[in-house]
Short mmCIF file of C-alpha atoms in Angstrom, two decimals:
data_model
loop_
_atom_site.label_atom_id
_atom_site.label_comp_id
_atom_site.label_asym_id
_atom_site.label_seq_id
_atom_site.Cartn_x
_atom_site.Cartn_y
_atom_site.Cartn_z
CA MET A 222 -12.21 28.92 9.22
CA SER A 223 -14.91 28.10 6.63
CA LEU A 224 -17.61 25.44 7.33
CA ALA A 225 -16.12 23.16 4.43
CA ASP A 226 -12.64 23.70 6.14
CA THR A 227 -14.05 22.45 9.30
CA ILE A 228 -15.91 19.37 8.16
CA SER A 229 -12.76 18.13 6.33
CA LYS A 230 -10.85 18.49 9.12
CA THR A 231 -13.17 16.94 11.53
CA PHE A 232 -13.45 13.57 9.42
CA VAL A 233 -10.62 11.42 8.71
CA PRO A 234 -9.95 10.55 5.06
CA ILE A 235 -10.61 7.05 4.04
CA HIS A 236 -7.81 5.27 2.00
CA ARG A 237 -9.40 3.87 -1.38
CA GLU A 238 -8.57 0.54 -0.84
CA GLY A 239 -11.25 0.35 1.65
CA TYR A 240 -14.07 1.84 -0.82
CA PRO A 241 -14.98 -1.82 -1.84
CA PHE A 242 -15.26 -3.19 1.49
CA ILE A 243 -17.30 -0.15 2.87
CA ALA A 244 -19.73 -0.69 0.02
CA ILE A 245 -20.13 -4.13 0.52
CA ALA A 246 -20.85 -3.29 4.35
CA GLY A 247 -23.31 -0.67 3.33
CA VAL A 248 -25.40 -3.31 0.77
CA ALA A 249 -25.25 -6.12 3.19
CA THR A 250 -26.42 -3.70 6.02
CA LEU A 251 -29.62 -2.85 3.86
CA ILE A 252 -30.08 -6.30 2.84
CA LEU A 253 -30.14 -7.32 6.33
CA GLY A 254 -32.20 -4.58 7.64
CA TRP A 255 -34.74 -5.48 5.20
CA PHE A 256 -35.24 -9.08 6.52
CA TRP A 257 -34.99 -7.92 10.33
CA SER A 258 -34.43 -4.44 11.70
CA PRO A 259 -32.19 -5.10 14.55
CA LEU A 260 -29.77 -6.40 11.93
CA PHE A 261 -29.56 -3.16 10.07
CA TRP A 262 -28.12 -1.31 12.97
CA ILE A 263 -25.73 -4.20 13.35
CA GLY A 264 -24.66 -4.04 10.21
CA LEU A 265 -24.49 0.04 10.78
CA ILE A 266 -21.76 -0.51 13.37
CA LEU A 267 -19.66 -3.07 11.34
CA THR A 268 -19.79 -0.92 8.17
CA ALA A 269 -18.95 2.09 10.53
CA TRP A 270 -16.01 -0.14 11.79
CA VAL A 271 -14.86 -1.03 8.41
CA CYS A 272 -14.50 3.06 7.60
CA TYR A 273 -12.48 3.54 10.88
CA PHE A 274 -10.23 0.42 9.78
CA PHE A 275 -9.32 2.00 6.32
CA ARG A 276 -8.79 5.68 7.87
CA ASP A 277 -5.83 7.54 6.28
CA PRO A 278 -5.00 10.57 8.41
CA PRO A 279 -1.99 13.01 7.62
CA ARG A 280 0.98 12.92 9.05
CA VAL A 281 4.06 14.95 10.16
CA THR A 282 6.89 13.56 9.08
CA PRO A 283 10.44 14.14 10.34
CA VAL A 284 12.89 14.36 7.26
CA ARG A 285 16.55 15.04 8.55
CA ASP A 286 19.20 13.15 6.87
CA GLY A 287 19.64 9.75 8.81
CA LEU A 288 16.18 9.60 10.43
CA ILE A 289 14.28 6.63 10.31
CA VAL A 290 10.57 6.80 11.07
CA SER A 291 8.05 3.93 11.84
CA PRO A 292 6.32 2.52 8.56
CA ALA A 293 3.30 1.55 10.55
CA ASP A 294 1.22 2.54 13.71
CA GLY A 295 1.33 -0.29 16.26
CA THR A 296 3.36 -1.49 19.26
CA VAL A 297 6.91 -2.26 19.31
CA CYS A 298 7.39 -6.23 19.75
CA LEU A 299 10.65 -7.33 18.67
CA ILE A 300 14.04 -5.56 18.83
CA GLY A 301 17.56 -7.04 17.83
CA PRO A 302 19.44 -8.28 15.43
CA ALA A 303 18.05 -10.55 13.02
CA VAL A 304 19.32 -12.05 9.11
CA PRO A 305 16.73 -10.37 6.73
CA PRO A 306 14.53 -12.53 4.49
CA ARG A 307 16.41 -14.00 1.63
CA GLU A 308 14.29 -12.64 -0.94
CA LEU A 309 15.34 -9.06 -0.06
CA ASP A 310 19.10 -10.05 -0.86
CA MET A 311 20.66 -8.15 1.91
CA GLY A 312 23.27 -10.78 2.60
CA GLU A 313 23.44 -13.44 5.52
CA GLU A 314 24.66 -11.47 8.08
CA PRO A 315 22.30 -10.26 11.02
CA LEU A 316 21.59 -6.75 10.65
CA MET A 317 19.28 -4.47 13.39
CA ARG A 318 15.65 -5.40 13.43
CA VAL A 319 12.88 -3.62 14.76
CA CYS A 320 9.30 -5.01 14.49
CA ILE A 321 6.25 -3.29 14.76
CA PHE A 322 2.50 -5.04 15.78
CA MET A 323 -0.35 -3.73 14.38
CA ASN A 324 -4.19 -4.83 15.98
CA VAL A 325 -7.40 -4.45 14.08
CA PHE A 326 -7.84 -1.09 15.64
CA ASN A 327 -4.63 0.26 14.37
CA CYS A 328 -4.41 2.49 10.97
CA HIS A 329 -2.97 0.01 8.40
CA VAL A 330 -1.56 2.58 5.87
CA ASN A 331 2.13 1.94 5.86
CA ARG A 332 4.67 4.73 5.15
CA ALA A 333 8.41 4.85 3.98
CA PRO A 334 10.91 4.84 6.84
CA MET A 335 13.28 6.92 4.80
CA ALA A 336 13.74 8.67 1.61
CA GLY A 337 15.26 6.85 -1.59
CA ARG A 338 14.96 4.58 -4.52
CA ILE A 339 12.90 1.26 -4.47
CA THR A 340 15.84 -1.44 -5.25
CA ARG A 341 13.89 -4.28 -4.69
CA VAL A 342 10.07 -5.68 -4.23
CA ALA A 343 9.70 -9.22 -3.24
CA TYR A 344 6.40 -11.27 -2.48
CA LYS A 345 6.60 -14.50 -0.56
CA ALA A 346 3.28 -16.58 -0.13
CA GLY A 347 3.20 -18.11 3.63
CA LYS A 348 1.05 -19.13 6.40
CA PHE A 349 -0.75 -16.84 8.87
CA LEU A 350 0.54 -17.43 12.62
CA ASN A 351 0.49 -14.86 15.11
CA ALA A 352 2.11 -12.15 13.72
CA GLU A 353 3.87 -10.87 17.19
CA LEU A 354 5.62 -14.31 17.33
CA ASP A 355 9.20 -14.12 15.96
CA LYS A 356 8.76 -16.94 13.96
CA ALA A 357 6.11 -15.14 11.74
CA SER A 358 9.23 -12.99 10.12
CA GLU A 359 10.28 -16.57 8.30
CA HIS A 360 7.03 -18.51 8.07
CA ASN A 361 4.11 -16.04 7.26
CA GLU A 362 3.19 -14.42 4.30
CA ARG A 363 5.16 -11.48 3.76
CA ASN A 364 5.96 -8.75 1.31
CA GLY A 365 9.64 -6.70 1.38
CA ILE A 366 10.89 -3.70 -0.39
CA VAL A 367 14.49 -2.35 -0.08
CA ILE A 368 14.85 1.20 0.19
CA GLU A 369 18.55 2.92 -0.86
CA ASN A 370 19.85 6.32 -0.80
CA GLU A 371 23.55 7.87 -0.79
CA ASN A 372 23.84 7.11 3.11
CA ALA A 373 22.22 3.91 3.62
CA ARG A 374 20.62 0.89 2.81
CA ILE A 375 17.26 -0.34 4.64
CA GLY A 376 14.46 -3.23 4.39
CA VAL A 377 11.03 -2.83 5.02
CA VAL A 378 8.79 -6.26 5.68
CA GLN A 379 4.99 -6.08 5.62
CA ILE A 380 3.87 -9.75 7.44
CA ALA A 381 0.61 -10.76 7.17
CA GLY A 382 -0.93 -12.35 10.55
CA LEU A 383 -3.89 -14.12 12.07
CA VAL A 384 -6.52 -12.17 10.62
CA ALA A 385 -4.54 -10.33 7.95
CA ARG A 386 -5.10 -11.67 4.58
CA ARG A 387 -4.09 -9.39 1.75
CA ILE A 388 -1.20 -7.35 1.70
CA VAL A 389 -0.95 -4.25 -0.86
CA CYS A 390 1.84 -2.78 -2.11
CA PHE A 391 1.58 0.62 -4.06
CA VAL A 392 5.48 0.78 -5.07
CA LYS A 393 7.51 -0.71 -7.72
CA GLU A 394 11.30 -1.33 -8.24
CA GLY A 395 13.22 1.94 -9.43
CA GLU A 396 10.50 4.22 -8.05
CA THR A 397 11.61 7.34 -5.64
CA ILE A 398 9.99 7.78 -2.80
CA SER A 399 10.19 10.25 0.42
CA ALA A 400 10.19 9.48 3.93
CA GLY A 401 6.62 9.13 5.10
CA ASP A 402 5.17 8.50 1.69
CA ARG A 403 2.38 5.67 1.72
CA PHE A 404 3.84 2.86 0.01
CA GLY A 405 1.40 -0.02 1.36
CA LEU A 406 -1.38 -1.29 3.27
CA ILE A 407 -2.15 -4.72 5.21
CA ARG A 408 -5.78 -5.66 5.59
CA PHE A 409 -6.99 -6.34 9.31
CA GLY A 410 -4.04 -6.98 11.50
CA SER A 411 -0.26 -7.61 10.87
CA ARG A 412 3.04 -6.54 11.46
CA LEU A 413 6.11 -4.43 9.84
CA ASP A 414 9.64 -5.22 10.44
CA VAL A 415 12.26 -2.45 9.41
CA TYR A 416 15.97 -4.03 8.91
CA MET A 417 18.46 -1.21 9.59
CA PRO A 418 22.49 -1.89 9.16
CA TYR A 419 24.24 -3.63 11.93
CA GLY A 420 25.20 -1.55 14.90
CA THR A 421 22.13 0.99 14.55
CA GLN A 422 21.19 2.02 17.68
CA PRO A 423 17.37 2.11 17.81
CA SER A 424 15.62 4.88 19.40
CA VAL A 425 12.62 3.10 20.70
CA ALA A 426 11.90 0.24 23.63
CA LEU A 427 9.67 -2.96 23.67
CA GLY A 428 5.99 -1.96 24.37
CA GLN A 429 6.53 1.60 22.88
CA THR A 430 3.65 3.00 20.66
CA MET A 431 4.21 3.90 17.29
CA ILE A 432 3.06 6.35 14.75
CA ALA A 433 3.51 5.66 10.90
CA GLY A 434 5.44 8.53 9.51
CA GLU A 435 5.82 10.23 12.38
CA SER A 436 7.83 8.28 15.43
CA ILE A 437 11.54 7.90 15.12
CA ILE A 438 12.91 4.41 15.16
CA ALA A 439 16.69 5.32 15.04
CA ASP A 440 19.16 8.08 14.08
CA LEU A 441 21.59 6.78 11.27
CA ASN A 442 24.00 9.78 11.63
CA SER A 443 26.30 10.04 14.79
CA THR A 444 25.97 13.78 15.07
CA GLU A 445 23.09 15.27 16.94
CA LYS A 446 21.20 17.78 15.93
CA ASN A 447 18.08 19.62 17.18
CA ASP A 448 16.57 21.41 14.10
CA VAL A 449 14.59 18.63 12.86
CA VAL A 450 12.39 19.75 9.77
CA THR A 451 9.02 18.04 9.04
CA ARG A 452 6.44 17.52 6.12
CA TYR A 453 3.13 17.33 5.88
CA SER A 454 1.76 14.27 3.71
#
């Protein structure tokens, strides 16, 4: 392995959304350090944390038909039937919902739970309640997308939290996306809700740690298979 390969595999890539924040933190560190040297070291630590927050590591995604993978790093905080937000236009009947809470130390790049076509992107302004609360699904600022393919139709909702003040969505209606592809990012703590067909049996438990693009939330197929194919993204 060459030196360049070693370096590239040692340092985790940073998402481009983080560049402005890293630049601001770096400049502020230099200015503060000019007035008082201890502030330079404090600013340097904060700048390093901003780099860490916007990390974007590659993931190995299971791509077998019917698999629903986690859209976010974090912890499963809610599981059960729930009516999807109206703006998703997914009906008034409850669907199976799995909620994943991201704290400020999780990677905040969001990935598609399954492959398909983006049929809806809907943003709704709202409050900034604790994202772990069930009522955050209804009251908090959020952005939802609907993904459809020949086998299923699911909804994914990015929800802002107490600290999160900016939801970023990279996709548009009509685009085709693959499982594990990056579709958005939420800055500084938040939650992702996944709405699946009613009757879906989640493969996760409350409190389980999830890895975006890798951890399997559910298998929509009734037949079990062991030959799981993966993709590197």
